[in-house]
Amino acid sequence: MALLPARQQSRPKAAANASHLASLVANALISTRTRLQLGTLNGASYDECVTKPINADFSKYVLAAVHGVKRLILDPDLKLGYVSRRHIPPFKVNAYGWPSVSTSQLGSSPEGPMNWDSLFGTNKGVGTAKFEPADVPELEAAIEYVMQDADLRAKITGFGVSPDDKAGAWTLVALDVIRVVTAIAERSEATGEEVLDVYIEHERALLSPRLTADVLVPITLVRLELNEPLQLGDDVWIEPLDESTQQARAVEINSEVNAFLVSAATHAVVLRNREFDNSRGPLYRRILLELQPQFGDEIEEAFQALEIASDQRVGYVQVVLRPQDWADSWLADLPPIESVSMMSRLPTELADHGWNKEQKQIDAAKLAELPRIFASLRATHSRGKLAARRLFQSSLRSINEDALLDACIGIEALLGEEHDELVHRMGLRASVALVPQGMKAGLAYELLKKVYGHRSKIVHGTEPKNPTINVGGNDYSAKWVAVWLLRRLLQSHLSETPSWTPADLDKTLFGTIDGQLSRPE
């Protein structure tokens, strides 16, 4: 920071002669104006096009700076020497068929495209900076313009500084304006898009009060027999993940969640067309999205339905956004993907190096039932929703006793009524619910009683380690039986419209008894 006062003194013309800088901006836009009038944007005039941005004055300064930066960097006579380059993660599939994509810890690659942002800094020669704002007058003008607009400055930098710290404020603004300008320049070179089009995408991320995006939640370590998007309901879908999206969502090897675990997904639950508050700028939006997930219940509901329909444990470890007509940043020509959060919502049996194991697959027949199951889950009463939540929650438990208790809570939510929690009554109701699903009534009744016998032992502290339940001469984990029973009950519950209640099951039971045992008159 000791060099900052000197740096401030080295650019007195920028501070003292705003009209001179404005003329530089106007001159730099001449080539852009000419190209626009020649029809590079479907014949629209420059004045018509420049009204598209949110802040027309900001757009003029930034567009001029972008062209100034490109003029400097793309000069064929320029000798840059060593430059930092982007690492574009290659798309790979491992021996077990799982996508295996991760980014470099250093974020650099000798073969990747040039990192334009690394070429500029507030002081030439510091770090990788080969240029400073004074080397591109239009860039310096853009920095000065943002410095004079407090609201714009707050949106772009996201950080406040003391009004007395002029040098510190200038440094923050300069670095962020450099980032904006070089990102637009780099993206336009990578894709061949018009600079104005790229600018407008980026400006929306910075200045639009609300943004729209799709929420992508990759389904970890479970393959789906699904080649096309499948609509579950409204704007909730399951989509295959293409290679470019896999590359764009990749994380570093040393990420908080293992990069190969994150990568091991072929499809994603997608909440389309969701809106986000961006009124305070991108930094606050990203912080709020990570701290306060807006669509957690919807995501969980989709995964609950998928587990019920498929008879398989499912989960996720990553949530990302797929922006609609905006972008905070890009990586070369890959689609813009914005990370929201990394979390552990993955069944324990899948999380243990599952990317190095044979794939689990949900077949097309079970996926065909998924939209119906999802619609029924959304429409069912609160007790049915509680049962589905507990089924999904049980898969996340590392202790078997906790998972069994979760399953029992779910069973009671479906089969209990008010204060009536007698095991005998619930066993009868389970029989009524599961006989139409192909289970013998006596087996359903027996399984429920055995599961609740283990629940009672847990509550009283007498449950042995790794308890089992004998079914047909074979021993099964008590936890597994409880979870399996709950899943079958949910399948039965959601197969009817409206979903049955305990009272409905009692009515069916008593009606059957009346029909079978009543004496003829």
Coordinates of C-alpha atoms in Angstrom, one line a residue:
M1 CA 0.0 0.0 0.0
A2 CA 3.0 2.3 0.3
L3 CA 3.0 2.7 -3.4
L4 CA -0.6 3.9 -3.7
P5 CA -0.1 7.6 -3.0
A6 CA 2.6 7.7 -5.7
R7 CA 0.2 5.8 -8.0
Q8 CA -2.4 8.4 -7.4
Q9 CA 0.0 11.2 -8.2
S10 CA 1.0 9.5 -11.5
R11 CA -2.4 9.9 -13.0
P12 CA -3.4 13.6 -12.4
K13 CA -4.8 14.0 -15.9
A14 CA -7.5 11.4 -15.2
A15 CA -8.7 13.3 -12.1
A16 CA -8.3 16.8 -13.4
N17 CA -9.5 16.5 -17.0
A18 CA -12.7 14.5 -17.2
S19 CA -13.6 16.1 -20.5
H20 CA -10.4 14.9 -22.0
L21 CA -11.2 11.3 -20.9
A22 CA -14.7 11.6 -22.2
S23 CA -13.4 12.6 -25.6
L24 CA -11.2 9.5 -25.5
V25 CA -14.2 7.4 -24.9
A26 CA -16.1 9.0 -27.7
N27 CA -13.2 8.5 -30.1
A28 CA -12.9 4.8 -29.1
L29 CA -16.5 4.2 -29.9
I30 CA -16.3 5.4 -33.5
S31 CA -15.3 2.0 -34.8
T32 CA -18.1 0.3 -32.8
R33 CA -20.7 2.8 -34.0
T34 CA -19.6 2.2 -37.6
R35 CA -19.8 -1.6 -37.3
L36 CA -23.2 -1.4 -35.7
Q37 CA -24.6 0.8 -38.4
L38 CA -23.2 -1.6 -41.0
G39 CA -25.6 -4.2 -39.7
T40 CA -23.6 -6.4 -37.3
L41 CA -26.6 -6.3 -35.0
N42 CA -29.3 -6.9 -37.5
G43 CA -29.2 -3.4 -38.9
A44 CA -29.8 -1.6 -35.6
S45 CA -28.2 1.8 -35.2
Y46 CA -25.7 2.5 -32.5
D47 CA -28.1 4.7 -30.6
E48 CA -30.8 2.0 -30.8
C49 CA -28.4 -0.6 -29.5
V50 CA -26.9 1.5 -26.7
T51 CA -30.4 1.9 -25.1
K52 CA -30.4 -1.9 -24.4
P53 CA -28.0 -1.6 -21.5
I54 CA -29.3 -0.8 -18.0
N55 CA -26.8 2.1 -17.6
A56 CA -26.1 3.6 -21.0
D57 CA -23.3 5.9 -19.7
F58 CA -21.6 2.9 -18.0
S59 CA -21.9 0.9 -21.2
K60 CA -20.1 3.6 -23.2
Y61 CA -17.1 3.7 -20.9
V62 CA -16.9 -0.1 -20.6
L63 CA -17.3 -0.7 -24.3
A64 CA -14.6 1.8 -25.1
A65 CA -12.3 0.2 -22.5
V66 CA -12.9 -3.2 -23.9
H67 CA -11.9 -2.1 -27.4
G68 CA -8.9 -0.3 -26.0
V69 CA -7.8 -3.4 -24.1
K70 CA -8.3 -5.6 -27.2
R71 CA -6.4 -3.1 -29.4
L72 CA -3.5 -3.3 -27.0
I73 CA -3.4 -7.0 -26.3
L74 CA -4.1 -8.1 -29.9
D75 CA -1.5 -5.9 -31.4
P76 CA 0.6 -8.3 -33.6
D77 CA 3.8 -6.5 -32.8
L78 CA 3.3 -6.9 -29.0
K79 CA 5.7 -9.3 -27.2
L80 CA 4.1 -10.5 -24.0
G81 CA 6.5 -13.2 -23.0
Y82 CA 5.1 -15.6 -20.4
V83 CA 1.4 -15.1 -19.6
S84 CA -1.0 -17.0 -17.3
R85 CA -3.4 -19.2 -19.1
R86 CA -6.8 -20.6 -18.1
H87 CA -7.2 -24.3 -17.2
I88 CA -10.1 -25.8 -19.2
P89 CA -10.9 -29.1 -17.5
P90 CA -11.1 -31.9 -20.1
F91 CA -14.2 -34.1 -20.1
K92 CA -13.3 -37.6 -19.0
V93 CA -15.1 -40.8 -18.0
N94 CA -13.4 -43.2 -15.5
A95 CA -13.3 -47.0 -15.7
Y96 CA -16.7 -47.3 -14.0
G97 CA -18.4 -44.9 -16.5
W98 CA -18.7 -41.9 -14.2
P99 CA -17.8 -38.4 -15.4
S100 CA -14.4 -37.5 -14.0
V101 CA -13.8 -33.7 -14.4
S102 CA -11.9 -31.4 -12.1
T103 CA -10.1 -28.1 -12.3
S104 CA -6.5 -27.4 -11.6
Q105 CA -5.5 -26.3 -8.1
L106 CA -3.6 -23.4 -9.7
G107 CA -6.3 -22.6 -12.2
S108 CA -3.7 -22.4 -14.9
S109 CA -2.6 -24.5 -17.9
P110 CA 0.2 -24.1 -20.4
E111 CA -2.2 -25.0 -23.2
G112 CA -5.2 -23.0 -22.2
P113 CA -6.5 -19.7 -23.5
M114 CA -4.8 -16.5 -22.2
N115 CA -6.0 -15.1 -18.9
W116 CA -6.6 -11.5 -19.8
D117 CA -7.4 -10.4 -16.3
S118 CA -3.9 -11.5 -15.1
L119 CA -2.3 -9.1 -17.6
F120 CA -3.5 -6.0 -15.8
G121 CA -3.1 -4.6 -12.3
T122 CA -2.9 -1.3 -10.5
N123 CA 0.9 -1.4 -10.7
K124 CA 2.7 -2.7 -13.7
G125 CA 5.3 -5.4 -12.9
V126 CA 3.7 -6.5 -9.7
G127 CA 2.7 -10.2 -9.8
T128 CA 1.7 -11.1 -13.4
A129 CA 0.6 -7.6 -14.3
K130 CA 2.2 -6.4 -17.5
F131 CA -0.1 -3.3 -17.9
E132 CA -1.8 -0.8 -15.7
P133 CA -4.8 1.4 -16.4
A134 CA -2.7 4.3 -17.6
D135 CA -1.6 2.1 -20.5
V136 CA -5.2 2.1 -21.8
P137 CA -6.7 5.6 -21.4
E138 CA -10.2 4.3 -22.0
L139 CA -9.8 1.8 -19.1
E140 CA -8.6 4.6 -16.9
A141 CA -11.7 6.7 -17.9
A142 CA -14.0 3.8 -17.0
I143 CA -12.4 3.5 -13.6
E144 CA -12.8 7.2 -13.0
Y145 CA -16.5 7.1 -14.1
V146 CA -17.2 4.3 -11.6
M147 CA -15.3 6.2 -8.9
Q148 CA -17.7 9.1 -9.3
D149 CA -20.9 7.1 -8.9
A150 CA -21.3 5.7 -5.4
D151 CA -24.3 3.4 -6.2
L152 CA -22.5 1.9 -9.2
R153 CA -19.4 1.5 -7.2
A154 CA -21.2 -0.4 -4.5
K155 CA -22.8 -2.8 -7.0
I156 CA -19.5 -3.5 -8.8
T157 CA -17.1 -3.8 -5.9
G158 CA -19.4 -5.1 -3.2
F159 CA -17.1 -3.7 -0.5
G160 CA -17.2 -0.3 1.3
V161 CA -14.1 1.7 2.2
S162 CA -13.6 4.8 4.3
P163 CA -14.4 8.0 2.4
D164 CA -11.0 9.2 3.5
D165 CA -9.2 6.3 2.0
K166 CA -9.1 7.6 -1.6
A167 CA -6.2 5.4 -2.6
G168 CA -7.8 2.2 -1.2
A169 CA -11.1 3.0 -2.9
W170 CA -9.4 3.6 -6.2
T171 CA -7.5 0.3 -5.9
L172 CA -10.7 -1.7 -5.2
V173 CA -12.6 0.0 -8.1
A174 CA -9.7 -0.3 -10.5
L175 CA -9.3 -4.1 -9.9
D176 CA -13.0 -4.7 -10.3
V177 CA -13.4 -2.6 -13.4
I178 CA -10.3 -4.3 -14.9
R179 CA -12.1 -7.6 -14.1
V180 CA -15.3 -6.5 -15.9
V181 CA -13.5 -5.2 -18.9
T182 CA -11.1 -8.1 -19.4
A183 CA -13.9 -10.7 -18.8
I184 CA -15.9 -9.2 -21.7
A185 CA -12.9 -8.9 -23.9
E186 CA -11.8 -12.5 -23.2
R187 CA -15.3 -13.9 -23.7
S188 CA -15.9 -12.2 -27.0
E189 CA -12.6 -13.5 -28.3
A190 CA -13.4 -17.0 -27.1
T191 CA -16.8 -17.2 -28.7
G192 CA -16.7 -14.6 -31.5
E193 CA -19.7 -12.8 -30.0
E194 CA -20.2 -9.1 -30.4
V195 CA -18.6 -7.1 -27.6
L196 CA -21.9 -5.4 -26.9
D197 CA -23.8 -8.7 -26.6
V198 CA -21.3 -10.0 -24.1
Y199 CA -21.4 -6.7 -22.2
I200 CA -25.1 -6.7 -21.8
E201 CA -25.0 -10.3 -20.4
H202 CA -22.4 -9.2 -17.8
E203 CA -24.1 -5.9 -17.0
R204 CA -27.3 -7.7 -16.1
A205 CA -25.4 -9.7 -13.5
L206 CA -24.0 -6.5 -12.1
L207 CA -26.9 -4.1 -12.2
S208 CA -30.2 -5.9 -12.8
P209 CA -32.4 -5.8 -9.6
R210 CA -33.7 -9.3 -10.3
L211 CA -32.2 -12.2 -12.2
T212 CA -33.7 -15.4 -13.6
A213 CA -31.8 -18.7 -13.7
D214 CA -32.3 -22.5 -13.6
V215 CA -31.3 -24.3 -10.4
L216 CA -29.3 -27.4 -11.3
V217 CA -28.8 -30.1 -8.7
P218 CA -26.8 -33.0 -10.1
I219 CA -28.0 -36.5 -9.0
T220 CA -24.8 -38.0 -7.5
L221 CA -23.7 -41.6 -8.2
V222 CA -27.0 -42.8 -9.7
R223 CA -27.4 -43.2 -13.5
L224 CA -30.8 -42.7 -15.1
E225 CA -32.0 -44.5 -18.2
L226 CA -33.1 -41.1 -19.7
N227 CA -31.8 -39.4 -22.8
E228 CA -34.2 -36.5 -22.9
P229 CA -35.5 -34.0 -20.3
L230 CA -38.3 -35.4 -18.2
Q231 CA -40.9 -33.0 -16.7
L232 CA -42.0 -33.8 -13.2
G233 CA -44.4 -30.9 -12.8
D234 CA -44.6 -27.2 -13.5
D235 CA -41.0 -26.0 -13.9
V236 CA -39.4 -29.0 -12.2
W237 CA -37.5 -31.3 -14.6
I238 CA -34.8 -34.0 -14.7
E239 CA -32.2 -33.3 -17.5
P240 CA -29.1 -35.1 -18.8
L241 CA -25.9 -33.2 -18.2
D242 CA -24.0 -32.4 -21.4
E243 CA -20.2 -32.3 -21.5
S244 CA -19.9 -28.5 -21.5
T245 CA -22.0 -28.2 -18.4
Q246 CA -20.0 -30.9 -16.7
Q247 CA -16.8 -29.0 -17.5
A248 CA -18.3 -25.7 -16.3
R249 CA -19.5 -27.0 -12.9
A250 CA -16.2 -28.8 -12.1
V251 CA -14.5 -28.0 -8.8
E252 CA -10.9 -28.1 -7.7
I253 CA -9.2 -31.2 -6.4
N254 CA -8.8 -29.6 -3.0
S255 CA -12.5 -28.5 -2.8
E256 CA -14.5 -28.9 0.4
V257 CA -16.2 -31.8 -1.3
N258 CA -14.2 -34.4 -3.3
A259 CA -14.0 -33.2 -6.9
F260 CA -14.6 -36.8 -8.2
L261 CA -17.7 -37.2 -6.1
V262 CA -19.0 -33.9 -7.4
S263 CA -18.3 -34.9 -10.9
A264 CA -19.9 -38.3 -10.7
A265 CA -23.4 -37.4 -12.0
T266 CA -25.0 -37.9 -15.3
H267 CA -28.4 -36.1 -14.7
A268 CA -29.7 -33.2 -12.6
V269 CA -32.9 -32.2 -11.0
V270 CA -33.6 -28.8 -12.5
L271 CA -35.9 -26.0 -11.2
R272 CA -36.4 -23.8 -14.2
N273 CA -37.1 -20.1 -14.3
R274 CA -36.4 -19.2 -10.7
E275 CA -36.0 -15.5 -9.8
F276 CA -33.3 -14.1 -7.5
D277 CA -32.9 -10.8 -5.7
N278 CA -29.9 -8.9 -7.2
S279 CA -30.7 -5.5 -5.9
R280 CA -27.5 -5.1 -3.8
G281 CA -25.2 -6.5 -6.5
P282 CA -23.7 -9.9 -7.3
L283 CA -21.5 -10.2 -4.1
Y284 CA -24.5 -10.0 -1.8
R285 CA -26.6 -12.2 -4.0
R286 CA -24.0 -15.0 -3.9
I287 CA -23.6 -14.7 -0.1
L288 CA -27.4 -14.8 0.4
L289 CA -27.8 -17.8 -1.9
E290 CA -25.2 -19.8 0.0
L291 CA -26.4 -18.8 3.5
Q292 CA -30.1 -19.0 2.8
P293 CA -31.0 -21.6 0.1
Q294 CA -34.3 -20.4 -1.4
F295 CA -35.4 -23.6 -3.0
G296 CA -34.3 -26.2 -0.5
D297 CA -37.8 -27.7 0.0
E298 CA -38.4 -28.0 -3.7
I299 CA -35.1 -29.7 -4.2
E300 CA -35.7 -32.1 -1.4
E301 CA -39.2 -32.9 -2.6
A302 CA -37.9 -33.9 -6.1
F303 CA -35.3 -36.2 -4.5
Q304 CA -37.9 -37.7 -2.2
A305 CA -40.1 -38.6 -5.1
L306 CA -37.1 -40.0 -7.1
E307 CA -36.3 -42.3 -4.2
I308 CA -39.9 -43.5 -3.7
A309 CA -40.4 -44.2 -7.4
S310 CA -37.0 -45.9 -8.0
D311 CA -36.6 -47.9 -4.8
Q312 CA -33.0 -46.5 -4.6
R313 CA -31.2 -44.2 -2.3
V314 CA -30.4 -40.9 -4.1
G315 CA -28.8 -37.6 -3.1
Y316 CA -26.7 -34.7 -4.1
V317 CA -23.6 -32.7 -3.1
Q318 CA -23.7 -29.6 -5.3
V319 CA -26.2 -26.8 -6.3
V320 CA -25.4 -24.5 -9.2
L321 CA -27.2 -21.9 -11.2
R322 CA -27.6 -21.8 -15.0
P323 CA -28.1 -18.1 -15.7
Q324 CA -30.6 -16.9 -18.3
D325 CA -29.2 -14.1 -20.4
W326 CA -26.7 -13.0 -17.8
A327 CA -23.3 -14.1 -16.5
D328 CA -21.1 -13.1 -13.6
S329 CA -18.1 -14.8 -15.3
W330 CA -17.2 -17.2 -18.0
L331 CA -14.5 -19.8 -18.6
A332 CA -13.5 -19.6 -22.2
D333 CA -16.5 -20.6 -24.4
L334 CA -18.1 -22.9 -21.8
P335 CA -21.7 -22.0 -20.7
P336 CA -21.9 -19.7 -17.6
I337 CA -22.5 -21.8 -14.5
E338 CA -22.5 -20.1 -11.0
S339 CA -21.8 -22.2 -8.0
V340 CA -24.3 -21.7 -5.1
S341 CA -23.3 -24.3 -2.5
M342 CA -21.6 -27.5 -1.7
M343 CA -23.3 -29.7 0.8
S344 CA -23.6 -33.3 2.0
R345 CA -27.0 -34.6 1.1
L346 CA -25.8 -38.0 0.0
P347 CA -26.6 -41.4 1.4
T348 CA -23.8 -42.8 3.4
E349 CA -23.6 -46.0 1.3
L350 CA -23.1 -43.9 -1.9
A351 CA -20.6 -41.4 -0.4
D352 CA -17.8 -44.0 0.3
H353 CA -15.7 -43.7 -2.9
G354 CA -18.8 -44.5 -4.9
W355 CA -17.2 -43.1 -8.1
N356 CA -14.9 -46.1 -8.1
K357 CA -17.7 -48.6 -7.9
E358 CA -20.2 -50.1 -10.4
Q359 CA -23.0 -47.7 -11.4
K360 CA -26.5 -47.9 -9.9
Q361 CA -29.2 -47.2 -12.5
I362 CA -32.8 -46.2 -12.5
D363 CA -34.6 -47.8 -15.4
A364 CA -37.0 -46.1 -17.8
A365 CA -40.1 -47.9 -16.4
K366 CA -39.6 -46.5 -12.9
L367 CA -38.8 -43.1 -14.3
A368 CA -42.1 -43.2 -16.2
E369 CA -43.9 -43.4 -12.9
L370 CA -41.9 -40.5 -11.4
P371 CA -44.1 -37.5 -12.6
R372 CA -47.2 -39.2 -11.0
I373 CA -45.4 -39.9 -7.8
F374 CA -44.1 -36.3 -7.7
A375 CA -47.6 -34.9 -8.3
S376 CA -49.0 -37.1 -5.6
L377 CA -46.3 -36.1 -3.1
R378 CA -47.0 -32.4 -3.7
A379 CA -50.7 -32.9 -3.2
T380 CA -50.7 -35.2 -0.2
H381 CA -51.4 -34.1 3.4
S382 CA -48.7 -32.9 5.8
R383 CA -48.3 -36.3 7.4
G384 CA -47.5 -37.9 4.0
K385 CA -45.0 -35.1 3.4
L386 CA -43.4 -35.8 6.8
A387 CA -43.1 -39.5 6.0
A388 CA -41.3 -38.7 2.7
R389 CA -38.9 -36.3 4.5
R390 CA -38.1 -38.9 7.1
L391 CA -37.4 -41.5 4.4
F392 CA -34.9 -39.2 2.7
Q393 CA -33.4 -38.1 6.0
S394 CA -32.9 -41.7 7.1
S395 CA -30.4 -42.2 4.2
L396 CA -28.2 -39.4 5.5
R397 CA -27.8 -41.0 9.0
S398 CA -24.4 -42.6 9.8
I399 CA -25.8 -44.3 12.9
N400 CA -28.2 -47.2 12.2
E401 CA -30.4 -46.5 15.3
D402 CA -31.0 -42.9 14.0
A403 CA -32.0 -44.2 10.6
L404 CA -34.4 -46.7 12.1
L405 CA -36.0 -44.0 14.3
D406 CA -36.5 -41.8 11.2
A407 CA -38.2 -44.6 9.4
C408 CA -40.5 -45.3 12.4
I409 CA -41.5 -41.6 12.6
G410 CA -42.4 -41.8 8.9
I411 CA -44.4 -45.0 9.4
E412 CA -46.3 -43.4 12.3
A413 CA -47.0 -40.3 10.2
L414 CA -48.7 -42.6 7.6
L415 CA -50.4 -45.2 9.8
G416 CA -50.9 -43.4 13.2
E417 CA -54.0 -41.3 13.9
E418 CA -54.1 -38.6 16.6
H419 CA -53.0 -40.4 19.8
D420 CA -53.6 -43.8 18.5
E421 CA -50.1 -45.4 18.0
L422 CA -50.8 -49.0 19.0
V423 CA -48.5 -51.3 17.1
H424 CA -51.3 -53.8 16.6
R425 CA -53.6 -51.2 14.9
M426 CA -50.7 -49.9 12.7
G427 CA -49.8 -53.4 11.8
L428 CA -53.4 -54.0 10.5
R429 CA -53.3 -50.8 8.6
A430 CA -50.0 -51.7 7.0
S431 CA -51.6 -55.0 5.9
V432 CA -54.5 -53.1 4.3
A433 CA -52.1 -50.7 2.5
L434 CA -49.6 -53.3 1.3
V435 CA -51.7 -56.3 0.2
P436 CA -52.7 -54.4 -3.0
Q437 CA -49.0 -53.9 -3.6
G438 CA -48.4 -57.7 -3.7
M439 CA -47.4 -58.3 -0.1
K440 CA -49.1 -60.9 2.1
A441 CA -51.1 -59.4 5.0
G442 CA -49.4 -61.6 7.6
L443 CA -46.0 -60.6 6.4
A444 CA -46.8 -56.8 6.5
Y445 CA -48.2 -57.2 10.0
E446 CA -45.2 -59.2 11.2
L447 CA -42.6 -56.8 9.7
L448 CA -44.2 -53.8 11.3
K449 CA -44.3 -55.4 14.7
K450 CA -40.7 -56.5 14.5
V451 CA -39.5 -53.0 13.4
Y452 CA -41.4 -51.5 16.4
G453 CA -39.9 -54.1 18.7
H454 CA -36.4 -52.7 17.7
R455 CA -37.7 -49.2 18.1
S456 CA -38.7 -49.9 21.7
K457 CA -35.3 -51.4 22.5
I458 CA -33.6 -48.3 21.1
V459 CA -35.8 -46.0 23.3
H460 CA -35.0 -48.1 26.4
G461 CA -31.3 -48.5 25.6
T462 CA -31.3 -52.3 25.2
E463 CA -30.9 -52.5 21.4
P464 CA -27.9 -54.8 20.4
K465 CA -25.3 -53.7 18.0
N466 CA -26.2 -54.3 14.3
P467 CA -29.6 -55.8 15.0
T468 CA -31.3 -58.0 12.4
I469 CA -34.8 -59.1 11.5
N470 CA -35.5 -62.6 10.2
V471 CA -37.7 -62.7 7.1
G472 CA -38.4 -66.0 5.4
G473 CA -35.4 -67.6 7.0
N474 CA -33.0 -64.8 6.1
D475 CA -31.6 -62.1 8.4
Y476 CA -31.7 -58.5 7.3
S477 CA -30.6 -55.3 8.9
A478 CA -33.3 -53.9 11.1
K479 CA -32.6 -50.5 9.7
W480 CA -32.9 -51.7 6.2
V481 CA -36.2 -53.4 6.9
A482 CA -37.6 -50.3 8.5
V483 CA -36.6 -48.1 5.6
W484 CA -37.8 -50.6 3.0
L485 CA -41.2 -50.8 4.8
L486 CA -41.6 -47.0 4.9
R487 CA -40.7 -46.8 1.2
R488 CA -43.3 -49.4 0.3
L489 CA -45.9 -47.7 2.4
L490 CA -45.2 -44.4 0.7
Q491 CA -45.5 -46.0 -2.7
S492 CA -48.9 -47.3 -1.7
H493 CA -49.9 -44.0 -0.2
L494 CA -49.0 -42.0 -3.3
S495 CA -50.5 -44.5 -5.7
E496 CA -54.1 -43.3 -4.9
T497 CA -55.7 -39.9 -5.6
P498 CA -56.4 -38.6 -3.1
S499 CA -53.8 -40.4 -0.9
W500 CA -55.2 -42.6 1.7
T501 CA -55.4 -41.7 5.4
P502 CA -55.4 -44.0 8.5
A503 CA -59.2 -43.6 8.6
D504 CA -59.5 -44.8 5.0
L505 CA -57.5 -47.9 5.8
D506 CA -59.7 -48.6 8.8
K507 CA -62.8 -48.2 6.7
T508 CA -61.4 -50.7 4.2
L509 CA -60.5 -53.2 6.9
F510 CA -63.9 -53.0 8.6
G511 CA -65.7 -53.2 5.3
T512 CA -63.8 -56.3 4.4
I513 CA -64.5 -57.9 7.8
D514 CA -68.2 -57.1 7.4
G515 CA -68.2 -58.5 3.9
Q516 CA -66.5 -61.7 4.9
L517 CA -68.0 -62.5 8.3
S518 CA -71.5 -61.1 8.2
R519 CA -74.3 -63.7 8.5
P520 CA -76.8 -63.9 5.6
E521 CA -80.2 -62.7 6.5

